[in-house]
Coordinates of C-alpha atoms in Angstrom, one line a residue:
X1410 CA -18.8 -4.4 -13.3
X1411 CA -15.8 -6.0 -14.4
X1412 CA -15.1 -10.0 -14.6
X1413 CA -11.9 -11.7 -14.8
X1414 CA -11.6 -14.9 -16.7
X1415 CA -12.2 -17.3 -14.0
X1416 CA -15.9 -15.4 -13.3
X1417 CA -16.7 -15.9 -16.5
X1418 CA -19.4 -18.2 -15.6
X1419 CA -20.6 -15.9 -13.4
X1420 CA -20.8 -12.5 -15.6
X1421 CA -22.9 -15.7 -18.1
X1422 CA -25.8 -15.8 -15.4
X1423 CA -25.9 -12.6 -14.3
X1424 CA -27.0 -11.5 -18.6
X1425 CA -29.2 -14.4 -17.9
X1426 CA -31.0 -13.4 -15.6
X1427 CA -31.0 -10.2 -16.9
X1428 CA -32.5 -10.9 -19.7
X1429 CA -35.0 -12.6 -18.5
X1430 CA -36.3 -10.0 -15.5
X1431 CA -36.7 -7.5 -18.8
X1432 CA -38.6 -10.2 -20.7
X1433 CA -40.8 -10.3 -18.0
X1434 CA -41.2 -6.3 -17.6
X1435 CA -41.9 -6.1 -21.5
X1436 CA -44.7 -8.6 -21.8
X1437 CA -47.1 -10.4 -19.6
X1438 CA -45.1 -13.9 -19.7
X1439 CA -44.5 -15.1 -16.1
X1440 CA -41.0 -15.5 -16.1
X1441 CA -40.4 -15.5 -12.0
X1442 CA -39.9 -19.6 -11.8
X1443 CA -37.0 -19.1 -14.4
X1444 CA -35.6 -16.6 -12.6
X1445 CA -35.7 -17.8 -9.5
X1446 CA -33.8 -21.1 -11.3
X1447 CA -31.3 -18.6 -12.5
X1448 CA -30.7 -17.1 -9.4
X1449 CA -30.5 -20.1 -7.4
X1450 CA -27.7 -21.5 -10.0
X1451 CA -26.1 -18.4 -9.8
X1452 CA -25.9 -18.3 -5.8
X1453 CA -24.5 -21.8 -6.7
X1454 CA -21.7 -21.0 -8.9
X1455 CA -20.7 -18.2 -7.3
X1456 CA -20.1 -20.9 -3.7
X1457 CA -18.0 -23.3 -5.9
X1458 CA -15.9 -20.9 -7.6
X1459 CA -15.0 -18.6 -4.6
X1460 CA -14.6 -21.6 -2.6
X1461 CA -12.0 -22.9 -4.5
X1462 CA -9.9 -20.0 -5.9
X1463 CA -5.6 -20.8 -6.2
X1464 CA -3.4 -18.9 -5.1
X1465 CA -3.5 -16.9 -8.5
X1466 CA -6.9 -16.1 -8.8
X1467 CA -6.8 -14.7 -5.2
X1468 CA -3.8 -12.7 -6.5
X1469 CA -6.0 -11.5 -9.3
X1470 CA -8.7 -10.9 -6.9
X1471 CA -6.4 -8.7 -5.2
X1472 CA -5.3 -6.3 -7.6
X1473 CA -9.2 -6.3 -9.0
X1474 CA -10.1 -2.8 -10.8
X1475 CA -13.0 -2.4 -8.6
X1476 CA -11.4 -3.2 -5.4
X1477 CA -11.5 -0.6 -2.6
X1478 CA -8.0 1.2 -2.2
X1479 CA -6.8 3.3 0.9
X1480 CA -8.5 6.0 0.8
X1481 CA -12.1 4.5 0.1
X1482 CA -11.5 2.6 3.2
X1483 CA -10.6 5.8 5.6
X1484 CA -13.4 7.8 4.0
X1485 CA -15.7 5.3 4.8
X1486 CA -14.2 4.8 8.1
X1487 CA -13.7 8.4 9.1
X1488 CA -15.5 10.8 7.3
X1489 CA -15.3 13.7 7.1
X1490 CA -13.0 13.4 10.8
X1491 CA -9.7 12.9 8.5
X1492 CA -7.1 15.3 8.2
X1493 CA -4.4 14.1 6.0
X1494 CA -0.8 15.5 6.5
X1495 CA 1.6 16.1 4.0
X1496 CA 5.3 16.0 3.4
X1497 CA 8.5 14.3 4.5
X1498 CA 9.9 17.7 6.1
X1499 CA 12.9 16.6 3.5
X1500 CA 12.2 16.2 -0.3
X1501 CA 9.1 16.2 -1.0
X1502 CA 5.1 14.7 -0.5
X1503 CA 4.8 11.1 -1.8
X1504 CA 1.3 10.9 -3.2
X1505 CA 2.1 7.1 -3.3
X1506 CA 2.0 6.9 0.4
X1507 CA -1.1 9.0 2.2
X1508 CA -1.5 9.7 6.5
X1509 CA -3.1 11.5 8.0
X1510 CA -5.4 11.6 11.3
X1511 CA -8.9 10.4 11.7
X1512 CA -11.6 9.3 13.8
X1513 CA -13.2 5.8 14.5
X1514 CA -16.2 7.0 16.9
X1515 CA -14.5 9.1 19.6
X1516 CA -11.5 7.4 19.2
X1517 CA -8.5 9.1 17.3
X1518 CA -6.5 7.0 14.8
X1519 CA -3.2 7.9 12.6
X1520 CA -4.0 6.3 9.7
X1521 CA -1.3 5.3 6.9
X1522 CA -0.9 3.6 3.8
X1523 CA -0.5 3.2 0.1
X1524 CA -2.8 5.0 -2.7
X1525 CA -3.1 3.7 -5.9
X1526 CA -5.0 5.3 -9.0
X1527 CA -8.5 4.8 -10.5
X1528 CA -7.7 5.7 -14.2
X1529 CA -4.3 6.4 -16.3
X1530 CA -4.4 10.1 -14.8
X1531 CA -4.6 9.2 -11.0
X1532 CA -2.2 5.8 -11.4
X1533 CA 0.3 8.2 -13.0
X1534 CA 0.0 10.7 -9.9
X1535 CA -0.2 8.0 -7.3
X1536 CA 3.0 6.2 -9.2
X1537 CA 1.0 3.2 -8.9
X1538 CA 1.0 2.7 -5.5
X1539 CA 4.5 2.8 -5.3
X1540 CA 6.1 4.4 -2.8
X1541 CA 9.4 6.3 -3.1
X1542 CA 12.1 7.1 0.1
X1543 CA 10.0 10.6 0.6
X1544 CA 6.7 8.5 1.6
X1545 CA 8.3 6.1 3.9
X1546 CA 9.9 9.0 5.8
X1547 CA 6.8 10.5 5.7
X1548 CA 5.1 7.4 6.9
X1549 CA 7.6 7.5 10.2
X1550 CA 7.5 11.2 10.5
X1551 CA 3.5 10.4 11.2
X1552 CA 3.9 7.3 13.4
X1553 CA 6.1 9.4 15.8
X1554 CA 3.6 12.3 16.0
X1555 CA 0.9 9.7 16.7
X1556 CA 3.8 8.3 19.4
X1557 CA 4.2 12.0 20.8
X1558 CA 0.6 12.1 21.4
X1559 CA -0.3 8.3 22.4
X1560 CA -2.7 8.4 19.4
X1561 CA -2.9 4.5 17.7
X1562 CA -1.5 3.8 14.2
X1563 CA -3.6 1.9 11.5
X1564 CA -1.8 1.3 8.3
X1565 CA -3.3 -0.1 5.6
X1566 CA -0.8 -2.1 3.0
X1567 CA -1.6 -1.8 -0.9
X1568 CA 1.6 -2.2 -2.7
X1569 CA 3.4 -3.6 -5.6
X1570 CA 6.5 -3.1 -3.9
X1571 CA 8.5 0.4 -3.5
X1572 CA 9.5 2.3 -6.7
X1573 CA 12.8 0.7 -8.2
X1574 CA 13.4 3.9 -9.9
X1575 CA 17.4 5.2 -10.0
X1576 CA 16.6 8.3 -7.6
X1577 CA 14.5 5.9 -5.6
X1578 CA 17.9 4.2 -4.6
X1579 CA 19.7 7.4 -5.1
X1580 CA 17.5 9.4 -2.3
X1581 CA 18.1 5.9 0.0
X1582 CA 15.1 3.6 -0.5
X1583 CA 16.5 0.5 1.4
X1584 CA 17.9 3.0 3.9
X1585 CA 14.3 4.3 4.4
X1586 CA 12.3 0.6 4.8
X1587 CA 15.5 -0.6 7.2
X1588 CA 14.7 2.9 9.4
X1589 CA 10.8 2.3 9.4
X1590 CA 11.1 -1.4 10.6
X1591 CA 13.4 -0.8 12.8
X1592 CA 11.2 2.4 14.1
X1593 CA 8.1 0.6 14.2
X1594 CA 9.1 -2.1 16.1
X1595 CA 9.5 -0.3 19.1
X1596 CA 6.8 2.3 18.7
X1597 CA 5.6 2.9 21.9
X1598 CA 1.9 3.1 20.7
X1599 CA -0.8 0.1 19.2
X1600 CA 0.2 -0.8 15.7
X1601 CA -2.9 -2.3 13.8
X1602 CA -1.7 -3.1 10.1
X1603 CA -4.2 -4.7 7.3
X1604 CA -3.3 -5.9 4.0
X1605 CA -6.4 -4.4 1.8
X1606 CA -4.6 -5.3 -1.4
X1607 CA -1.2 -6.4 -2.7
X1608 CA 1.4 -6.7 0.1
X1609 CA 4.6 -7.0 -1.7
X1610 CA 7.7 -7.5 -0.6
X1611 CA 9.6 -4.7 1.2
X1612 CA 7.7 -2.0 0.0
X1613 CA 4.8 -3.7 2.2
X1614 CA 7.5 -4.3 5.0
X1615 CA 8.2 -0.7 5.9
X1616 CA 4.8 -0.2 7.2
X1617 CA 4.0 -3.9 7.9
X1618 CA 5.5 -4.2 11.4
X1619 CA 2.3 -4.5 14.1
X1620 CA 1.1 -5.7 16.9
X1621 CA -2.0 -7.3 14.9
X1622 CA -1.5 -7.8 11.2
X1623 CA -4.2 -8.5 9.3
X1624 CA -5.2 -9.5 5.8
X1625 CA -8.0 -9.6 4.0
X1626 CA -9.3 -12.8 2.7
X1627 CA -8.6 -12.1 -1.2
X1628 CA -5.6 -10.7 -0.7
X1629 CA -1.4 -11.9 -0.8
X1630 CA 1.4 -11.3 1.1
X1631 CA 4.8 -12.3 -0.2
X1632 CA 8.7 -10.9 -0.8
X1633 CA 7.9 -10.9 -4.2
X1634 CA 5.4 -10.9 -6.9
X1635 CA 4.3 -14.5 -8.6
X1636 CA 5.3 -12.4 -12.0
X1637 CA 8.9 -11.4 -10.5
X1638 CA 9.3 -15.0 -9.4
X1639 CA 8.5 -16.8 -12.3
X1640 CA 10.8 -14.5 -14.4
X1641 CA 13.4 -15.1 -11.9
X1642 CA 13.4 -18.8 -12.2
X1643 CA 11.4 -19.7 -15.5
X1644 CA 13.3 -16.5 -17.3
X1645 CA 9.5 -16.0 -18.4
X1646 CA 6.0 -14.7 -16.9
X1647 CA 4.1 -17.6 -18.3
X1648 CA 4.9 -19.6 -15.0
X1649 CA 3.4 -17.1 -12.4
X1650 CA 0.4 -19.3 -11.7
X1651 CA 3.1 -21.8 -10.8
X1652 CA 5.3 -19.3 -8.6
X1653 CA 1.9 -18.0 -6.8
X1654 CA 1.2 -21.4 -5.5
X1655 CA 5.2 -22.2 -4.5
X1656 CA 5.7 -18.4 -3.1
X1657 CA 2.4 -19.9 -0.4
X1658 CA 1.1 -16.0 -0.5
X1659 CA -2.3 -16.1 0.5
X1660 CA -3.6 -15.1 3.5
X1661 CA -4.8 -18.7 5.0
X1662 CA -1.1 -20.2 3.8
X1663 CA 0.5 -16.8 6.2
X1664 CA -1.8 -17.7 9.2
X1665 CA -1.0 -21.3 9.1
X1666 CA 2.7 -19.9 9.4
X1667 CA 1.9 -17.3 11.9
X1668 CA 2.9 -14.2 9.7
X1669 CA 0.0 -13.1 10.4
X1670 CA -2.8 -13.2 13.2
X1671 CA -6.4 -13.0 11.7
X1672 CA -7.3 -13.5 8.3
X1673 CA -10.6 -10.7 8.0
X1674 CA -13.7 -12.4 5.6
X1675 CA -15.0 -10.8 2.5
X1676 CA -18.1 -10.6 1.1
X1677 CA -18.7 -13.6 -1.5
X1678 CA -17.0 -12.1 -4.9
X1679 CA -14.2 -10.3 -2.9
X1680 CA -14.4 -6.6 -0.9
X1681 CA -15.3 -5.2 -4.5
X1682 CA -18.9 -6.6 -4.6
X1683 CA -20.3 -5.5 -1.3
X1684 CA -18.2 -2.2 0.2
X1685 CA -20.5 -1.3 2.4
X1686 CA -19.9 -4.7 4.3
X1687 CA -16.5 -5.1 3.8
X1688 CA -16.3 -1.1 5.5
X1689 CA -18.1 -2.2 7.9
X1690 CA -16.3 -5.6 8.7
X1691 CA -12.7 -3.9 8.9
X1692 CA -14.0 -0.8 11.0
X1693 CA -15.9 -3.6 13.6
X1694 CA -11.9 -5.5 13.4
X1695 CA -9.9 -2.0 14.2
X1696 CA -12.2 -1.4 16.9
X1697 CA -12.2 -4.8 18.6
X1698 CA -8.3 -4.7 18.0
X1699 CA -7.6 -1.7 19.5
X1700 CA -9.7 -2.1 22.6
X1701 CA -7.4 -5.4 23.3
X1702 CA -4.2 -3.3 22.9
X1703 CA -4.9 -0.1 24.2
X1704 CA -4.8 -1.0 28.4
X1705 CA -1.1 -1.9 27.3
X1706 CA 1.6 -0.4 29.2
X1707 CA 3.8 1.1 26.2
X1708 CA 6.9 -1.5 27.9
X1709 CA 4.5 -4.4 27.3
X1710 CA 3.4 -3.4 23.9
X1711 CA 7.1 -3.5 22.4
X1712 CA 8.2 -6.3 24.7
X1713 CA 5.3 -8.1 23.0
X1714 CA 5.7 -6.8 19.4
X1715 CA 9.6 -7.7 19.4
X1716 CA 8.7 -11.5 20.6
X1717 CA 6.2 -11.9 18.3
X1718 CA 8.5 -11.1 15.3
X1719 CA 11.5 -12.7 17.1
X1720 CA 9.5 -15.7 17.3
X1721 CA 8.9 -16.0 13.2
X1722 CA 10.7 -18.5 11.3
X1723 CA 11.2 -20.6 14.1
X1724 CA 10.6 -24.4 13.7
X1725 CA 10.7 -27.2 16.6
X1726 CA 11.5 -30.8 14.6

């Protein structure tokens, strides 16, 4: 298990009580009062730290080594029901961006969404999680299949932001974001999007337009990165703790501004320390999502989708 700083605390009890379950294995002390003293402090500072977290630590939360990425949530989701598809039908496969088709009970699902690595290997062959033009045109080449065939789309948003890269804009990255938004806004099928991770900027856009979006509660939302904003103003990194809290990315700050229409809970410690449940949390939320979309006539669910982004950034004094 890995810690950041602020769990520091934390990672202290946990050896402590460690330590003292294998005192009591190795002799015949009675340590169980201790421990239970241990664990109830522990249970303690676990409720005061995760109930407090800035906007920073819930950005660090995010990006978390541990955390769960795309593809743990379909497997878990899915099984072995998911086919993933490949290609652009132009350049080439993006192994940034993943789709494919899948199965939530009896009920087919096209699901899409960023991929980042485990280890220096995988990172380098997922570019980071960083998709190029290729795996946004994939993206839409999948959504309009799952059209063609009235099938629902889930995409799932874990993104630093697109690639940057020279042949990224060469090959027509803005080109390909502008097309997808524009595309999936009037998708004649149920869009359910979740932010799982990072949602940055408009590398998170070009598969961020839903009829539910959804964020998990450790997780940010913004058009750019607390780090890219405090080198922007500060000319320096040093100030993204600053930025995180100006930028107002988290996901309780984006539903009190109605980016975004449920915020889904994590275990206590983030998605990271209990999978199973957070699986099993985001499975329960597609499920109940979809049955609320899917009696929809395809007029009303663009009619619907188009006023709920048309009605963003709209203030009455």
């Amino acid at each position: 298990m890995e810690y950041l700083e602020f769990e520091l605390p934390i990672k202290e009890l946990e050896e402590q009580l460690d330590k003292c379950r294998i005192i009591g294995d190795e002799s015949e002390v009675d340590v169980t009062e201790t421990c239970k003293q241990i664990e109830e402090k522990l249970v303690n500072t676990k409720k005061d730290i995760y109930k407090n977290l800035t906007a920073w630590q819930r950005v660090q939360l995010s990006r978390h080594p541990n955390r769960p990425y795309t593809l743990d949530y379909i497997k878990a989701l899915c099984g072995d029901s998911f086919l993933e598809l490949h290609g652009d039908r132009n350049v080439k496969d993006d192994k940034a961006m993943i789709g494919g088709l899948g199965k939530i009970g009896n009920q087919s699902y096209m699901f899409i969404g960023q991929q980042k690595g485990y280890n220096t290997k995988t990172r380098q062959y997922r570019n980071f999680g960083m998709s190029n033009p290729e795996g946004y045109r994939k993206a839409l080449r999948l959504m309009k299949s799952a059209e063609k065939f009235g099938i629902p789309v889930v995409t799932l948003i874990d993104t630093p932001g697109a690639y940057p890269g020279l042949e990224a804009e060469e090959r027509g990255q803005g080109e390909a974001i502008a097309r997808n938004i524009f595309e999936m806004a009037r998708l004649k099928v149920p869009i359910i999007t979740i932010i799982i991770g990072e949602g940055a900027s408009g590398g998170a856009l070009g598969i961020g337009v839903g009829d539910r979006v959804m964020m998990l509660e450790n997780t940010w939302y913004s058009v750019i990165s607390p780090e890219s904003c405090s080198s922007i103003l500060w000319r320096s990194w040093e100030y993204k703790e600053q930025a995180a809290e100006a930028l107002k990315l988290t996901a309780k700050d984006m539903k009190r501004m109605k980016l975004v229409d449920t915020i889904i809970k994590e275990p206590l410690g983030g998605a990271h320390t209990n999978r199973e449940k957070t699986f099993l949390t985001v499975r329960d939320t597609i499920v109940k999502t979809y049955d609320e979309l899917k009696n929809l006539s395809p007029k009303e669910l663009v009619s619907q989708r188009m006023e709920k982004y048309d009605e963003m950034g709209v203030y009455k004094s």
